[in-house]
Short mmCIF file of C-alpha atoms and ligand atoms in Angstrom, two decimals:
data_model
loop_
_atom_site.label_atom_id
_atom_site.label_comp_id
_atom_site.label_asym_id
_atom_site.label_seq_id
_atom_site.Cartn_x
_atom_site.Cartn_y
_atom_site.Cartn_z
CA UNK C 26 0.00 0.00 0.00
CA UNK C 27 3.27 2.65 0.17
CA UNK C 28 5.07 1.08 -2.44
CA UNK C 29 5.49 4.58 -4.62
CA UNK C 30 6.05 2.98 -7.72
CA UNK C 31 4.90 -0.15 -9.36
CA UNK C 32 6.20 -1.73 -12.49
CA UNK C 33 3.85 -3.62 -15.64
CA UNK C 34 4.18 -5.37 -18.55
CA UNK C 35 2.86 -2.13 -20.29
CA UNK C 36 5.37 0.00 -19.26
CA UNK C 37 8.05 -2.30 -21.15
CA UNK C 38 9.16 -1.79 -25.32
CA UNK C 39 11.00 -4.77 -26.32
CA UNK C 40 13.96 -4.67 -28.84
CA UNK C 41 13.97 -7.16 -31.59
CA UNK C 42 17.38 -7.62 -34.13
CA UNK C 43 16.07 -9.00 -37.02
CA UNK C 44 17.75 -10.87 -40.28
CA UNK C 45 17.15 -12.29 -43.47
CA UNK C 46 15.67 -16.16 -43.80
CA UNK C 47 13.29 -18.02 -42.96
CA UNK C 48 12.42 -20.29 -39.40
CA UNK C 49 15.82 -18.74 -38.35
CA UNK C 50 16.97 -18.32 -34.69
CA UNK C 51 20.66 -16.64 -34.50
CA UNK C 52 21.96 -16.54 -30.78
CA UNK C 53 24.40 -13.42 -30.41
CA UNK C 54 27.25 -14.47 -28.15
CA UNK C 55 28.08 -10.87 -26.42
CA UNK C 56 24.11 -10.86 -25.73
CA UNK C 57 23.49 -13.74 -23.77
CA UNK C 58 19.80 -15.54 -24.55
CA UNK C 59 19.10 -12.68 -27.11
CA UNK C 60 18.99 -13.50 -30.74
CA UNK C 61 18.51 -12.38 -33.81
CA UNK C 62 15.28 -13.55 -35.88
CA UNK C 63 13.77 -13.44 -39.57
CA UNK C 64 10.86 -12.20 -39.73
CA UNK C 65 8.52 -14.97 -39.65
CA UNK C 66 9.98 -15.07 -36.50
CA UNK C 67 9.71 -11.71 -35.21
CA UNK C 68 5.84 -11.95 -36.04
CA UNK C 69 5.48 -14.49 -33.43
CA UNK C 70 7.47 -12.89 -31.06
CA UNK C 71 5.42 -9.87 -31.66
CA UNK C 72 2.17 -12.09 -30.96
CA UNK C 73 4.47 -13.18 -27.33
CA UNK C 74 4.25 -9.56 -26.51
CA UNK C 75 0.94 -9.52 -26.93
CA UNK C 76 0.08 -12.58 -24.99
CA UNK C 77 2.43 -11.09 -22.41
CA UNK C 78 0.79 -7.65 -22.48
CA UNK C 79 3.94 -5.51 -23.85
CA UNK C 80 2.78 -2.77 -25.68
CA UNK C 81 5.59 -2.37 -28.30
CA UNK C 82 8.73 -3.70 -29.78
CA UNK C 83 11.60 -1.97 -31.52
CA UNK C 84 12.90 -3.56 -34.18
CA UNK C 85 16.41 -3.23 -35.63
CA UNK C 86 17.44 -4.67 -39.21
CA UNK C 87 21.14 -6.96 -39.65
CA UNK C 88 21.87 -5.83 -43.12
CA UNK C 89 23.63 -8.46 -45.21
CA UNK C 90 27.50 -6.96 -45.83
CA UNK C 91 26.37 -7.12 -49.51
CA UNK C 92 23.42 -4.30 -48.86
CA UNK C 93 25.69 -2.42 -47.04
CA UNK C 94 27.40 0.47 -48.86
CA UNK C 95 29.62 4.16 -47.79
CA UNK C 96 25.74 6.03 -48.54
CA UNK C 97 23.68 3.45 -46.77
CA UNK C 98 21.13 3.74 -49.36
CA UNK C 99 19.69 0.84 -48.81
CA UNK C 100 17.93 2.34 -45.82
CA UNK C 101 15.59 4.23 -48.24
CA UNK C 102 14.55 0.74 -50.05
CA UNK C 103 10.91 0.14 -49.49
CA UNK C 104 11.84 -3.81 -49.32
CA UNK C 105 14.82 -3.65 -47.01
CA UNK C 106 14.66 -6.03 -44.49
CA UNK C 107 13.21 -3.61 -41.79
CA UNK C 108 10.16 -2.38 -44.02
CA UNK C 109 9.81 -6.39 -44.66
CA UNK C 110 9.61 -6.99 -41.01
CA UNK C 111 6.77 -4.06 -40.30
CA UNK C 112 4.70 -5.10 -42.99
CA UNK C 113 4.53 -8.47 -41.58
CA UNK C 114 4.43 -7.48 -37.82
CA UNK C 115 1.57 -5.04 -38.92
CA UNK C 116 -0.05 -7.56 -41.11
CA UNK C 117 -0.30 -10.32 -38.77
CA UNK C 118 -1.45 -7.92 -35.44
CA UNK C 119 -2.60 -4.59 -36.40
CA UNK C 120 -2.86 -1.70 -33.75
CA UNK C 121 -2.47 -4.97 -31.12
CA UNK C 122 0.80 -3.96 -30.98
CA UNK C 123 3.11 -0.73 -31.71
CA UNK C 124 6.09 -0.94 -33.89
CA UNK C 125 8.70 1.30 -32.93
CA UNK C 126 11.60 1.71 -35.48
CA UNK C 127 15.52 3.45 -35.55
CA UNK C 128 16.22 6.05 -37.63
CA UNK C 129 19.83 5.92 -38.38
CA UNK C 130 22.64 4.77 -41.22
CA UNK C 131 24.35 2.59 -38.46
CA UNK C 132 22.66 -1.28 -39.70
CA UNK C 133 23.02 0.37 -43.55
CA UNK C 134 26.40 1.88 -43.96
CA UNK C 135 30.09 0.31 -44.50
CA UNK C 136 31.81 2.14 -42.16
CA UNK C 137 29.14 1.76 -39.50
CA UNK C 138 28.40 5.56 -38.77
CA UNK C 139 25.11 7.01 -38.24
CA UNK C 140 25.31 9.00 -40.94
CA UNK C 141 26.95 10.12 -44.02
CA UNK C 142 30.84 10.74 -44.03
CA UNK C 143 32.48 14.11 -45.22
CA UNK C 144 36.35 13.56 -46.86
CA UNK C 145 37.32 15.06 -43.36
CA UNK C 146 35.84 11.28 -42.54
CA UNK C 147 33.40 13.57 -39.91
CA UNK C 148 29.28 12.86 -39.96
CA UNK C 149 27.85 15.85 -42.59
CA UNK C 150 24.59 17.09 -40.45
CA UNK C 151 22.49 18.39 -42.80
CA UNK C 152 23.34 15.20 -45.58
CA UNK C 153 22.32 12.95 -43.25
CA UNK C 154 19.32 14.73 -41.92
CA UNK C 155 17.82 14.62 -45.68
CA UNK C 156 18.66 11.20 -45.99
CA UNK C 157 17.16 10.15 -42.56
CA UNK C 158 14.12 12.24 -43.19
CA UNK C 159 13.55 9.56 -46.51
CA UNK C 160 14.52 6.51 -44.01
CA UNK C 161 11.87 7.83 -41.56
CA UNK C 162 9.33 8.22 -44.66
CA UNK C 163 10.26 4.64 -45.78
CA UNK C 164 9.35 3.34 -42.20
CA UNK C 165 5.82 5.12 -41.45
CA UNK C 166 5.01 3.85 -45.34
CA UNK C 167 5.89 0.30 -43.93
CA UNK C 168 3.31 1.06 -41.40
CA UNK C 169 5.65 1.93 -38.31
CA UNK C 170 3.75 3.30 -35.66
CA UNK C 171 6.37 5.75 -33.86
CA UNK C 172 9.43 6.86 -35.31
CA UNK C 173 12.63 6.60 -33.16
CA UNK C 174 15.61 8.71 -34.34
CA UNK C 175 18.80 7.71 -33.01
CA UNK C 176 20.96 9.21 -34.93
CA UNK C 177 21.95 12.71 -32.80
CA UNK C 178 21.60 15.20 -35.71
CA UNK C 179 20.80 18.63 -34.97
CA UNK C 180 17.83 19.36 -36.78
CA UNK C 181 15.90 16.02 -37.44
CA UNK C 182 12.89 16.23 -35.73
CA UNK C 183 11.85 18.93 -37.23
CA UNK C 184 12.57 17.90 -40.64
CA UNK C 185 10.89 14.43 -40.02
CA UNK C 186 7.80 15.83 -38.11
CA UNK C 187 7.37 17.92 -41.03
CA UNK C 188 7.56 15.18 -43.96
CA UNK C 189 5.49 13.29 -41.64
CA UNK C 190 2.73 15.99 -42.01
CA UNK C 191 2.95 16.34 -45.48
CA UNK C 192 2.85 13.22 -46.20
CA UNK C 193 -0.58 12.77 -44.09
CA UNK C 194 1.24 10.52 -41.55
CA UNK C 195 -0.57 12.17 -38.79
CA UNK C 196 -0.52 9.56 -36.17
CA UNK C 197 2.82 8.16 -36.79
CA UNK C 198 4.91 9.48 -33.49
CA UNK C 199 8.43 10.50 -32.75
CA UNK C 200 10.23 9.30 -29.92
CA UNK C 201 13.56 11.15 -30.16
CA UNK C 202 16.55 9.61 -28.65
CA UNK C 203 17.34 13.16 -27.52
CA UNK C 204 19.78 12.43 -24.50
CA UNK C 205 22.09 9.89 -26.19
CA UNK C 206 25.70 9.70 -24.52
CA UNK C 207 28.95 8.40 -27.07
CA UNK C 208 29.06 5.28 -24.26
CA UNK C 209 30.88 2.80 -24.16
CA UNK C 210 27.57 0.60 -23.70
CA UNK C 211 26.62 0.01 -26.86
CA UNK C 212 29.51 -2.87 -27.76
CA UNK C 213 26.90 -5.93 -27.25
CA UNK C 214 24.24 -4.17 -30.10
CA UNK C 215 26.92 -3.40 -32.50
CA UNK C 216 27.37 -6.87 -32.73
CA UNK C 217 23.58 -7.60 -33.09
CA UNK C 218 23.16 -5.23 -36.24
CA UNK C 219 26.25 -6.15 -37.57
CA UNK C 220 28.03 -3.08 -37.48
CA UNK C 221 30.92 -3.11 -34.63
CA UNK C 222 33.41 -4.50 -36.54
CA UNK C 223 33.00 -2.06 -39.43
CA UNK C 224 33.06 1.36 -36.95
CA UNK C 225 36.50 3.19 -37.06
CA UNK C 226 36.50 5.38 -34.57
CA UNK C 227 33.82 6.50 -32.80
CA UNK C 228 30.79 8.65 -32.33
CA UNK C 229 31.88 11.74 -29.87
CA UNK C 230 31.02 14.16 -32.97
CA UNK C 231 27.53 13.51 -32.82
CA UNK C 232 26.71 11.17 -29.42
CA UNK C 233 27.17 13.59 -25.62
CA UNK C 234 29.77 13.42 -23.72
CA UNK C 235 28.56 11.23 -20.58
CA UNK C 236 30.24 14.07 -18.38
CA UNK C 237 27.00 16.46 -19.38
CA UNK C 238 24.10 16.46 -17.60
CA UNK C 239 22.75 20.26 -18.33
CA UNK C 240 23.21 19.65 -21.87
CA UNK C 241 20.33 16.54 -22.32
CA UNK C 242 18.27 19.41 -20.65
CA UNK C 243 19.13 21.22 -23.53
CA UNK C 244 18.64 18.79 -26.45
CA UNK C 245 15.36 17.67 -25.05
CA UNK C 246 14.29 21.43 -25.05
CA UNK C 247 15.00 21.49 -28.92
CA UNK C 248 13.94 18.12 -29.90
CA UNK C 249 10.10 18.89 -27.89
CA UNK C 250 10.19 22.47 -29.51
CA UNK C 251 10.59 20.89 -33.20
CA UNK C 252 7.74 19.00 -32.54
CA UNK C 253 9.08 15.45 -30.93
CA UNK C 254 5.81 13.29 -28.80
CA UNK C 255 8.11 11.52 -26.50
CA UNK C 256 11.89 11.46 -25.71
CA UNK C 257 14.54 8.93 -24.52
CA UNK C 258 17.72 9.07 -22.71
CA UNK C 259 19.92 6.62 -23.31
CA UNK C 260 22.08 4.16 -21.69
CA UNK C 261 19.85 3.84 -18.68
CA UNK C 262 21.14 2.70 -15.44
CA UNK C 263 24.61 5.05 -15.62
CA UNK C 264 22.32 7.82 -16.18
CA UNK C 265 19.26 7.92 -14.01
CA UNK C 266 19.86 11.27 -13.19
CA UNK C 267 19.16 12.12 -16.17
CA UNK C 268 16.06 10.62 -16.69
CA UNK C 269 15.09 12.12 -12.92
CA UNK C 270 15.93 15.66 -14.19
CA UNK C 271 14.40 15.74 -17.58
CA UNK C 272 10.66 13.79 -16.18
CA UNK C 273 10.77 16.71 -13.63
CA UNK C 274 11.49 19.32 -15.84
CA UNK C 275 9.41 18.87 -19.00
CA UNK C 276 5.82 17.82 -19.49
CA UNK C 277 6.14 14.83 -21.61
CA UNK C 278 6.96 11.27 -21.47
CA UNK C 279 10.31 9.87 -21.21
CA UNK C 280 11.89 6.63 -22.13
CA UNK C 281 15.12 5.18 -20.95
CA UNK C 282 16.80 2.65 -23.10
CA UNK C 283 18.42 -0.25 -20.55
CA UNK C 284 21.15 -1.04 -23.37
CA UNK C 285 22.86 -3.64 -24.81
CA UNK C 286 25.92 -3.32 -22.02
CA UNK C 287 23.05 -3.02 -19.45
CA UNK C 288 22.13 -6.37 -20.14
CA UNK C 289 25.13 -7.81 -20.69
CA UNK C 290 26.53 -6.82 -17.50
CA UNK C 291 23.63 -8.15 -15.57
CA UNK C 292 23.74 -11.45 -17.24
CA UNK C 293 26.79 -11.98 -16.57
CA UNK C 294 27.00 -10.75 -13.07
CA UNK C 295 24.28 -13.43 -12.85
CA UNK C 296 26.35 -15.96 -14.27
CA UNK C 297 29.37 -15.30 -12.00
CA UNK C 298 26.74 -16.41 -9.02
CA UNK C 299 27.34 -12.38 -8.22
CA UNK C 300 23.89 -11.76 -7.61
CA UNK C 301 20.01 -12.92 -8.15
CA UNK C 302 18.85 -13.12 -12.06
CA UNK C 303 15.41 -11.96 -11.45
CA UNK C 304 15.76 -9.65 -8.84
CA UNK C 305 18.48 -7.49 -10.53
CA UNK C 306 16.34 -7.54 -13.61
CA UNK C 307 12.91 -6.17 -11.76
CA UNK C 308 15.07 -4.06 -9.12
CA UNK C 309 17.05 -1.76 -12.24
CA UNK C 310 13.43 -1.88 -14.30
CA UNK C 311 11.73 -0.44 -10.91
CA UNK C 312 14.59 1.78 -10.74
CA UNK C 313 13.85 3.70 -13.81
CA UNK C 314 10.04 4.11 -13.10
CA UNK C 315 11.22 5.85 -9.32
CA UNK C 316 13.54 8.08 -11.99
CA UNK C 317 10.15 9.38 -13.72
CA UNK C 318 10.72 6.85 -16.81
CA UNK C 319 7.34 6.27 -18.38
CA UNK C 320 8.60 3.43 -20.30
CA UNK C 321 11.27 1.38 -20.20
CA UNK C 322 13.32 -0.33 -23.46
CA UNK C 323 15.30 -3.53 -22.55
CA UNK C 324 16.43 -7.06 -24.11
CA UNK C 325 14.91 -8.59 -20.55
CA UNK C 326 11.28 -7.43 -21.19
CA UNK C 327 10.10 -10.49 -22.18
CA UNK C 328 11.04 -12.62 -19.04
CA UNK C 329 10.55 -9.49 -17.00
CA UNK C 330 6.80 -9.30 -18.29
CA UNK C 331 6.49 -13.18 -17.35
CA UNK C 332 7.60 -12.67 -14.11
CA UNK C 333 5.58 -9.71 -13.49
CA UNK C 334 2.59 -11.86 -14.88
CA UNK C 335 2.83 -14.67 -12.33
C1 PBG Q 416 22.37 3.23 -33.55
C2 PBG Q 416 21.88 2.74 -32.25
C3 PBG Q 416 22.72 2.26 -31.23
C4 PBG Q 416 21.87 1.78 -30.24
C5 PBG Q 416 20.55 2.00 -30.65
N1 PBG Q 416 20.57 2.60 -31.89
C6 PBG Q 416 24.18 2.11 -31.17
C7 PBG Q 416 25.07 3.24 -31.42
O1 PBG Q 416 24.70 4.41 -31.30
O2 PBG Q 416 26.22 2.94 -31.79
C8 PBG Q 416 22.37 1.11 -28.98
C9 PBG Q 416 21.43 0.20 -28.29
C10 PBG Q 416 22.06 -0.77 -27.37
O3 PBG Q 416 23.28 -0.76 -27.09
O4 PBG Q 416 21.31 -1.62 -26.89
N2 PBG Q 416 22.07 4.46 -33.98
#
């Protein structure tokens, strides 16, 4: 009866990797129990969700190395294996279940960047946002229900939000990852989409510096003010702060993203005998709803929605 905060099913989006084939099941080894699927597969882990009463799942594409190019172009192709995988996920459940896709060059690109690369080997901002405005078109044709830019350009919401208009997409939404740190965090997904062993570099250019915390303020100021429906900070745990601040100082919902590292580090802490599975899972998840998170994205929502069902 004092227990300030409870945590649901419904306040879980589950991230899906998905890859060409069919009836295939691709364990990622720096991901522990996570895999990647085709999407036969993905419809009928979209129809789990359901039965387990999560609201959404994210879905992120592993682009054969032959799709892949410097441009990424084949993010704009209305077959690519992402619009493939909405189609179906849409076709099979309808509005029983939100679709959330990424909007960046990162699963489409050679060099694995989020965007596209000046001869100074630097992101180009306004290249990209063009190009990612077309991606985001090519998802809410698909059928994508919100629209999830990852990418860190300035500038993209607005340019998306208005295509989105114009196009009469009026109930597709934007979830902007607006606080995104450059993090070392993100290793485990890399692998998933296929991209880690392409990146040079990294992303500091574009991605925060994890030493900012009055900066997210600002980039969720200008990503709500060009016309964004819900924003995301993202990792999670490192940065509940974060999340705190921005739920307290702006009057819309906020996501954290409980990242590929996130899990990784809690699986294996797990299977070091370092701590309980299932009680590390729930405790971090209830951690982010205390924070002010209003939804929660992580690879354990499916066995975290089972054992909140029992
Ligand atoms: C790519 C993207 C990344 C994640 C989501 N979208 C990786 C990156 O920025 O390199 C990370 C998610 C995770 O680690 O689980 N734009």
């Amino acid at each position: 009866m004092v227990r300030e905060t409870i945590l649901s099913p419904a306040d879980l989006i589950w991230p899906l990797f998905v890859t060409e084939g069919e009836g295939i099941e691709e364990p990622i080894a720096s991901l522990p129990g996570v895999s990647r699927w085709s999407v036969d597969a993905i419809v009928k882990r979209a129809s789990e969700a359901i039965a387990l009463g999560i609201p959404c799942i994210a879905l992120f594409p592993n682009t054969q190395s032959d799709r892949r190019s410097y441009d990424g172009a084949e993010a704009l192709n209305p077959d690519n294996l992402m619009c493939r995988a909405i189609r179906a996920v849409k076709a099979a459940h309808g509005d029983a279940i939100g679709v959330l896709t990424d909007v960046a060059l990162d699963p489409y690109t050679s060099h694995g960047q989020d965007g596209l690369l000046g001869d100074d080997g630097y992101v180009l901002n306004d290249e990209t946002v063009a190009m990612l405005v077309d991606q985001a078109m090519n998802q809410a044709e698909a059928g994508a229900d919100i629209i999830a830019p990852s990418d860190m350009m300035d500038g993209r919401i607005g340019a998306i939000r208005r295509a989105l208009e114009m196009a009469g997409h009026h109930n597709v939404q934007i979830m902007s990852y607006a606080a995104k740190y450059a993090s070392a965090f993100y290793g485990p997904f890399r692998d998933a989409v296929g991209s880690g062993g392409l990146l040079k570099g990294d992303k500091k250019s574009y991605q925060m510096d994890p030493a900012n915390g009055a900066e997210a303020l600002r980039e969720v100021a200008m990503d709500i003010a060009e016309g964004a429906d819900s924003v995301m900070v993202k990792p999670g745990m490192p940065y509940l702060d974060v999340v705190a601040k921005v739920s307290d100082m702006f009057n819309i919902p906020v996501f954290a993203y409980q990242v590929s590292g996130e899990y990784a580090m809690i699986e294996a802490a797990a299977a070091a005998g370092a701590g309980d599975r299932d009680a590390m899972i729930l405790e971090s998840l209830t951690a982010f709803k205390r924070a002010g998170a209003s939804g929660i994205l992580t690879y354990h929502a499916a066995h975290a929605a089972r054992l909140l069902n029992r």
